[in-house]
PDB file of C-alpha atoms in Angstrom:
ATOM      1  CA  UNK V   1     209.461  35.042 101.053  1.00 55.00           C
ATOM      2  CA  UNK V   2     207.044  36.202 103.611  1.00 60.00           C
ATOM      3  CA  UNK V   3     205.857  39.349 102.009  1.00 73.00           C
ATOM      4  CA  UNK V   4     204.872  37.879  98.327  1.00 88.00           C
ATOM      5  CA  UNK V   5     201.545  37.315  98.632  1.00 90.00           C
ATOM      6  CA  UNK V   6     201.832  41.087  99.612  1.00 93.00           C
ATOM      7  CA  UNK V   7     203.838  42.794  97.252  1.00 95.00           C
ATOM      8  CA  UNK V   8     202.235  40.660  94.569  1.00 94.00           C
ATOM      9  CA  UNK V   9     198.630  43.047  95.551  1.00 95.00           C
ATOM     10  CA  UNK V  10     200.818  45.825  95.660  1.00 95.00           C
ATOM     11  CA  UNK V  11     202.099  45.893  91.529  1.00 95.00           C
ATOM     12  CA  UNK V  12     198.392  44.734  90.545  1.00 94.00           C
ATOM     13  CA  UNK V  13     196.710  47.940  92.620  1.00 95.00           C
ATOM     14  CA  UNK V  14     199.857  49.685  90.941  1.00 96.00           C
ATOM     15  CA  UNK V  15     198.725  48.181  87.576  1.00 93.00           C
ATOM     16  CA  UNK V  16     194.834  49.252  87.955  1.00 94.00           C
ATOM     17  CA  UNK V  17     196.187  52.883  89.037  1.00 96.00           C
ATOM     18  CA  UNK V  18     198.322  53.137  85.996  1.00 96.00           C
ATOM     19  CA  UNK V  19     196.437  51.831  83.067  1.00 95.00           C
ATOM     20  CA  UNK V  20     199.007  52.153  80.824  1.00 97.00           C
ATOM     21  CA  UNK V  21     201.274  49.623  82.408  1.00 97.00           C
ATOM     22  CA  UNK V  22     201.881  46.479  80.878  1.00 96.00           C
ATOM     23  CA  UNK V  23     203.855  44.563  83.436  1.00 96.00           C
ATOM     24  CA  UNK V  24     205.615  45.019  87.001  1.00 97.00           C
ATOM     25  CA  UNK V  25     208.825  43.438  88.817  1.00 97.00           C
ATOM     26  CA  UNK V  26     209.804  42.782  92.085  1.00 96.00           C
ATOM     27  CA  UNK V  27     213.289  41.915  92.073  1.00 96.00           C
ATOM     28  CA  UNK V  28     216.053  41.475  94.320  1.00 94.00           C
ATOM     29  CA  UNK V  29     219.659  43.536  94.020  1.00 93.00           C
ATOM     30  CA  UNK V  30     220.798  40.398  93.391  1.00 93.00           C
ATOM     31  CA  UNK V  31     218.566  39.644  89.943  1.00 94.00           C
ATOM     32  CA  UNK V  32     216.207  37.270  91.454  1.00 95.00           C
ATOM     33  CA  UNK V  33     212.256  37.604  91.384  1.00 95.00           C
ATOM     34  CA  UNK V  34     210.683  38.478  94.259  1.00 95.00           C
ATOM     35  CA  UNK V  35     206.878  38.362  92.925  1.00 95.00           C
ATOM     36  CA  UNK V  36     205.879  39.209  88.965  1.00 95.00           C
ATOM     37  CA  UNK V  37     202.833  40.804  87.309  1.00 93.00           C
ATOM     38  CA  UNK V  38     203.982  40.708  83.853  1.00 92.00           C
ATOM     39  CA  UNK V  39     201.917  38.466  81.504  1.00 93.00           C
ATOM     40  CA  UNK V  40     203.786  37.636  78.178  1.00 93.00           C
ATOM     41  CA  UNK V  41     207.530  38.184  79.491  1.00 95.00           C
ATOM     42  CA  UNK V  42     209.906  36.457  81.525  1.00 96.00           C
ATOM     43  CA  UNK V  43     210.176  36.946  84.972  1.00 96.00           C
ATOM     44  CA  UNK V  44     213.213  35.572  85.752  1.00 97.00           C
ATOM     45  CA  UNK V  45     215.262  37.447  82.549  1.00 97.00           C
ATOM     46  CA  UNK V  46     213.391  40.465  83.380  1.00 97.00           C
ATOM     47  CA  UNK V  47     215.170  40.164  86.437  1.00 97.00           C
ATOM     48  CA  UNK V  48     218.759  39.433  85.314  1.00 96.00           C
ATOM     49  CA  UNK V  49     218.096  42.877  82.812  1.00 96.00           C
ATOM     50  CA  UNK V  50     217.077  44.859  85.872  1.00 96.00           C
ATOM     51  CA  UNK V  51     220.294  43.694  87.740  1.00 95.00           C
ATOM     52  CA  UNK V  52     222.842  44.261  85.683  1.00 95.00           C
ATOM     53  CA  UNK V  53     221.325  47.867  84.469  1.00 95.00           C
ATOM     54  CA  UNK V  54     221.112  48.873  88.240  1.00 94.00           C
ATOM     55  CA  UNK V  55     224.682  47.897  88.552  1.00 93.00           C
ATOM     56  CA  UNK V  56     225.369  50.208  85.379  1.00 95.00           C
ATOM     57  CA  UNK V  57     222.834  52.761  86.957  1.00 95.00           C
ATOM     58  CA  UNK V  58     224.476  52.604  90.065  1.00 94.00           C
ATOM     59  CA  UNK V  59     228.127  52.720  89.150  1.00 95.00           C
ATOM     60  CA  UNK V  60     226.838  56.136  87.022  1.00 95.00           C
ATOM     61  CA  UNK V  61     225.281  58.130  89.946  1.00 94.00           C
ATOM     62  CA  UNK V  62     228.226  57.024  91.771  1.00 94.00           C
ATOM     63  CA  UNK V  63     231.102  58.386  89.728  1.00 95.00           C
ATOM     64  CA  UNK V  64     229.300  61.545  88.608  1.00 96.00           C
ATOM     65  CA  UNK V  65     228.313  62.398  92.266  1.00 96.00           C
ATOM     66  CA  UNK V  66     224.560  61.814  92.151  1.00 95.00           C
ATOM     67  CA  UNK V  67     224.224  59.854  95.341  1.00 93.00           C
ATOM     68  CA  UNK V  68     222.507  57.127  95.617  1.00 92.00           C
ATOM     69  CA  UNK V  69     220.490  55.221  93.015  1.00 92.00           C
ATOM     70  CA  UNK V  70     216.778  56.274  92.797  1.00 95.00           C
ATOM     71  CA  UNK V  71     215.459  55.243  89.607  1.00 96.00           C
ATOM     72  CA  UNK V  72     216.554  54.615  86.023  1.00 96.00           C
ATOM     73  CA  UNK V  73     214.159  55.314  82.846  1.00 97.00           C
ATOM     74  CA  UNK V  74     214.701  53.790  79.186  1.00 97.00           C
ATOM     75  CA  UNK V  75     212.516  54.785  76.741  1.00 97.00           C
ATOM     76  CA  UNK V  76     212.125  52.406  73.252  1.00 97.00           C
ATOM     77  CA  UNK V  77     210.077  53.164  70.487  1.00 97.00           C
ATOM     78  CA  UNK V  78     206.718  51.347  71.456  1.00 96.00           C
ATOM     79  CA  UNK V  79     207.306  52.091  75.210  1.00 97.00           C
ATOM     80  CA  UNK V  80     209.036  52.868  78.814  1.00 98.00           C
ATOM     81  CA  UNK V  81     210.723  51.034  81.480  1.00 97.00           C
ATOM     82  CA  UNK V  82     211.022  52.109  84.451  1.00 98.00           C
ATOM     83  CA  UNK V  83     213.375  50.985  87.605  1.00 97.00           C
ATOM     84  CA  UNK V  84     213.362  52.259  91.159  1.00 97.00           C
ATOM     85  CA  UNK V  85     215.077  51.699  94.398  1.00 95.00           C
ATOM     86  CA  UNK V  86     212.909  49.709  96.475  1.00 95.00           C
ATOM     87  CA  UNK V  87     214.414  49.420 100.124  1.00 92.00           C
ATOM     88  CA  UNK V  88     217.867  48.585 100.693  1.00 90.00           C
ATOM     89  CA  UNK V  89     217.254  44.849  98.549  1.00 90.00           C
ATOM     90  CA  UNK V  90     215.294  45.102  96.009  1.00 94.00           C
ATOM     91  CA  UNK V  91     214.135  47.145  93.093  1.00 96.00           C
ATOM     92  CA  UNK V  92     210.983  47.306  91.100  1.00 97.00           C
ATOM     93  CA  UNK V  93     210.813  47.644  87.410  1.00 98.00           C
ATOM     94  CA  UNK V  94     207.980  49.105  85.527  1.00 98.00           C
ATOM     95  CA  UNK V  95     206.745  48.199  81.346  1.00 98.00           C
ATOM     96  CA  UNK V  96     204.785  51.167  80.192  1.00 98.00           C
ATOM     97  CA  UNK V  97     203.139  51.845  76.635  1.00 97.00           C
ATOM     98  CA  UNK V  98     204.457  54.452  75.052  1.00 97.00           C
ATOM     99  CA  UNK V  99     201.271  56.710  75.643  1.00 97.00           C
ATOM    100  CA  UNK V 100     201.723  56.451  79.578  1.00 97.00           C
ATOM    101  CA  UNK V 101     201.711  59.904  81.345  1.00 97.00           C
ATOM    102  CA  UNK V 102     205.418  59.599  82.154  1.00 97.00           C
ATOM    103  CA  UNK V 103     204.834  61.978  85.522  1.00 97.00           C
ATOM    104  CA  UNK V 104     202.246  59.620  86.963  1.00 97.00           C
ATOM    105  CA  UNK V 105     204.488  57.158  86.237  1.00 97.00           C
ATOM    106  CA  UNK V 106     207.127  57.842  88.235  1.00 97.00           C
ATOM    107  CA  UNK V 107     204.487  59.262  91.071  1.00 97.00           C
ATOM    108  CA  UNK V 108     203.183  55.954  91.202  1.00 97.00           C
ATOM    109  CA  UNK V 109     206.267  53.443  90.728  1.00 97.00           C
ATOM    110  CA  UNK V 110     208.108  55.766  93.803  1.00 97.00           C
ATOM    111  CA  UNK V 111     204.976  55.375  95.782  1.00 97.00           C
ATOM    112  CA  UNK V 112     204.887  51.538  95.219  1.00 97.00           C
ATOM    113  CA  UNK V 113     208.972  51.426  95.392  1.00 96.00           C
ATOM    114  CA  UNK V 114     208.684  52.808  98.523  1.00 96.00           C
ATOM    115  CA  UNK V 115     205.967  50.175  99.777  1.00 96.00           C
ATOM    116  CA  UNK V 116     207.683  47.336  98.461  1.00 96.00           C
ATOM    117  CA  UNK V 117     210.719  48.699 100.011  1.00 94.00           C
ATOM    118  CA  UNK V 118     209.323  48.311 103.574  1.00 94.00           C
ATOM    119  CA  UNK V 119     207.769  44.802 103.085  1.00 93.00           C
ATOM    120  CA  UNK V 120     210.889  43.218 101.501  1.00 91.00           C
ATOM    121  CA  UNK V 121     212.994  44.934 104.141  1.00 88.00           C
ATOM    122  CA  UNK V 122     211.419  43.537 106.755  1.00 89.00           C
ATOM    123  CA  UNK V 123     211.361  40.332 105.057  1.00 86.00           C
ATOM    124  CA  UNK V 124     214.861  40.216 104.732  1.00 85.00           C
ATOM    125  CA  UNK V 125     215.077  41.375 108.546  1.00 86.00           C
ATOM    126  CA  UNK V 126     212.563  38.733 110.002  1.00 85.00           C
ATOM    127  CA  UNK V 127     214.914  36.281 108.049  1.00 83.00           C
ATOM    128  CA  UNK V 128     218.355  37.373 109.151  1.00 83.00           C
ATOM    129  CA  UNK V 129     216.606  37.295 112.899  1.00 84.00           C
ATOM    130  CA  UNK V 130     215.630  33.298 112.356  1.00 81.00           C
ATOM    131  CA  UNK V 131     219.060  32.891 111.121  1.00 79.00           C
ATOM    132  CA  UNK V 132     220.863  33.964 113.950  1.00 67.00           C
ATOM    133  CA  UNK V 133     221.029  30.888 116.001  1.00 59.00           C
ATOM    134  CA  UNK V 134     220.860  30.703 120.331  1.00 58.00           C
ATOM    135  CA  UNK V 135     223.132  30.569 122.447  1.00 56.00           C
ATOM    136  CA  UNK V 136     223.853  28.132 125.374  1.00 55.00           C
ATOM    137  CA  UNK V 137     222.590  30.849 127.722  1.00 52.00           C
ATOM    138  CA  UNK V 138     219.436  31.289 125.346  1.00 51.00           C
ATOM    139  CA  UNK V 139     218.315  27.281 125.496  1.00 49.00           C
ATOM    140  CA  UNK V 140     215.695  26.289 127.746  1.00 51.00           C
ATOM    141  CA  UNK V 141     216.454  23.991 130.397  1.00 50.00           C
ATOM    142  CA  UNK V 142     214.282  20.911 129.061  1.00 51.00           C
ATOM    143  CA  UNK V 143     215.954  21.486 125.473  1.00 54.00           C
ATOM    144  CA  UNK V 144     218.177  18.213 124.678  1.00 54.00           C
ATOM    145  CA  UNK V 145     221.324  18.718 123.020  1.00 55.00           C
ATOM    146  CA  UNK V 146     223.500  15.691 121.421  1.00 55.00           C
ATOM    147  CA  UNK V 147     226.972  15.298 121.966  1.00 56.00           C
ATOM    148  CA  UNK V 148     229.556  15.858 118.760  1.00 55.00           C
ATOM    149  CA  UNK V 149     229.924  13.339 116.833  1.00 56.00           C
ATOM    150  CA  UNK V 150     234.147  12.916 116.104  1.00 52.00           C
ATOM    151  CA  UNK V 151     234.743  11.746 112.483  1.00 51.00           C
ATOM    152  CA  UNK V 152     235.643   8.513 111.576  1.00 50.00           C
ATOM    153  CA  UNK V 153     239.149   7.585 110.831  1.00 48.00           C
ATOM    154  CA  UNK V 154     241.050   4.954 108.851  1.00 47.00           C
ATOM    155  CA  UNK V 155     243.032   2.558 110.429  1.00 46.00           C
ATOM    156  CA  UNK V 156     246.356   3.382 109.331  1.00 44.00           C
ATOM    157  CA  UNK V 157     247.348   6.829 110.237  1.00 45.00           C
ATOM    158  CA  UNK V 158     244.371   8.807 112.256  1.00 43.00           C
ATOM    159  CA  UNK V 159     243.302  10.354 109.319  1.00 42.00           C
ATOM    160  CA  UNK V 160     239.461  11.241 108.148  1.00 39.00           C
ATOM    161  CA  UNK V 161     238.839   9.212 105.526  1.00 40.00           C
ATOM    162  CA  UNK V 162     238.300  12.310 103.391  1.00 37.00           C
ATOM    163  CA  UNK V 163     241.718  13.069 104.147  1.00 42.00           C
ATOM    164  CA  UNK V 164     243.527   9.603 103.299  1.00 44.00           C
ATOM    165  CA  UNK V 165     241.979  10.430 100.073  1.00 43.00           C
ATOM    166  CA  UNK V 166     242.328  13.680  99.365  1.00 43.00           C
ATOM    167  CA  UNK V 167     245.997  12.981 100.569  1.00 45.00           C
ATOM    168  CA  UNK V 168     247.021  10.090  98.094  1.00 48.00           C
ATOM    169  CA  UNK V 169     245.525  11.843  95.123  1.00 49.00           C
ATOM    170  CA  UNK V 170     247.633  14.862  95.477  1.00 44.00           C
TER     171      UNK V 170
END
């Protein structure tokens, strides 16, 4: 992704705001990393976690009327985590010792939510956009294009050969 090397400055200036913090997650919706600064765990399970509690998250704002999701907050015995709704795509997930001011927590992961938000959404946009392939009407005139290619067949019935085979092993 495009915006790593970005968001990746973004959780350490988040980690030298808030002291306290021992690791930060960018993650997708989907449960994949995005960019990691969280020494001694996991990215990638870290991840999965923050996926399927956003679904759970989610699903409870949803059926009790809250709108949509804006952040979730577990608190263990030695410390916090903290997840919130970065852009439409992603999410970002906090590790906090148990002595972090919990207000400036959630000041700061919203702020950097919200910044992360932006760059992976336009990510995600800049991507879709190189996706989208031309047209006919969009080529240039100098642009070569090759003919298609028809498939070959077997000799006995005009078949692909794909389907003679798939054919006599039904």
């Amino acid at each position: 992704m495009a915006a790593e090397p970005d968001i990746v400055d973004e959780l350490r200036r988040l980690r030298s705001r808030v002291p306290q913090l021992t690791g930060a997650l960018a993650a997708g919706v989907d449960g994949l990393v995005v960019a990691h600064d969280a020494p001694g765990v996991d990215p990638e399970s870290l991840a999965a976690l923050t996926a399927a509690a956003l679904g759970v998250a989610v699903r409870m704002a949803d059926t009790t009327g809250q709108g949509d999701f804006r952040e979730l907050l577990v608190r263990g015995a030695d410390g916090y985590i903290a997840t919130y709704a970065a852009g439409r795509h992603a999410v970002l997930t906090l590790l906090a010792q148990d002595r972090v001011n919990v207000g400036r927590l959630h000041l700061e992961g919203r702020r950097a939510g919200a910044r992360i938000g932006e760059l992976v959404d336009a990510a995600e946009a800049a991507a879709a956009k190189k996706q989208v392939k031309p047209g006919p009407a969009a080529r240039s005139a100098g642009q070569r294009t090759r003919p298609t290619r028809t498939p070959r067949t077997t000799a006995t019935d005009g078949r692909t050969a794909t389907d003679a085979r798939t054919a006599t092993d039904s």
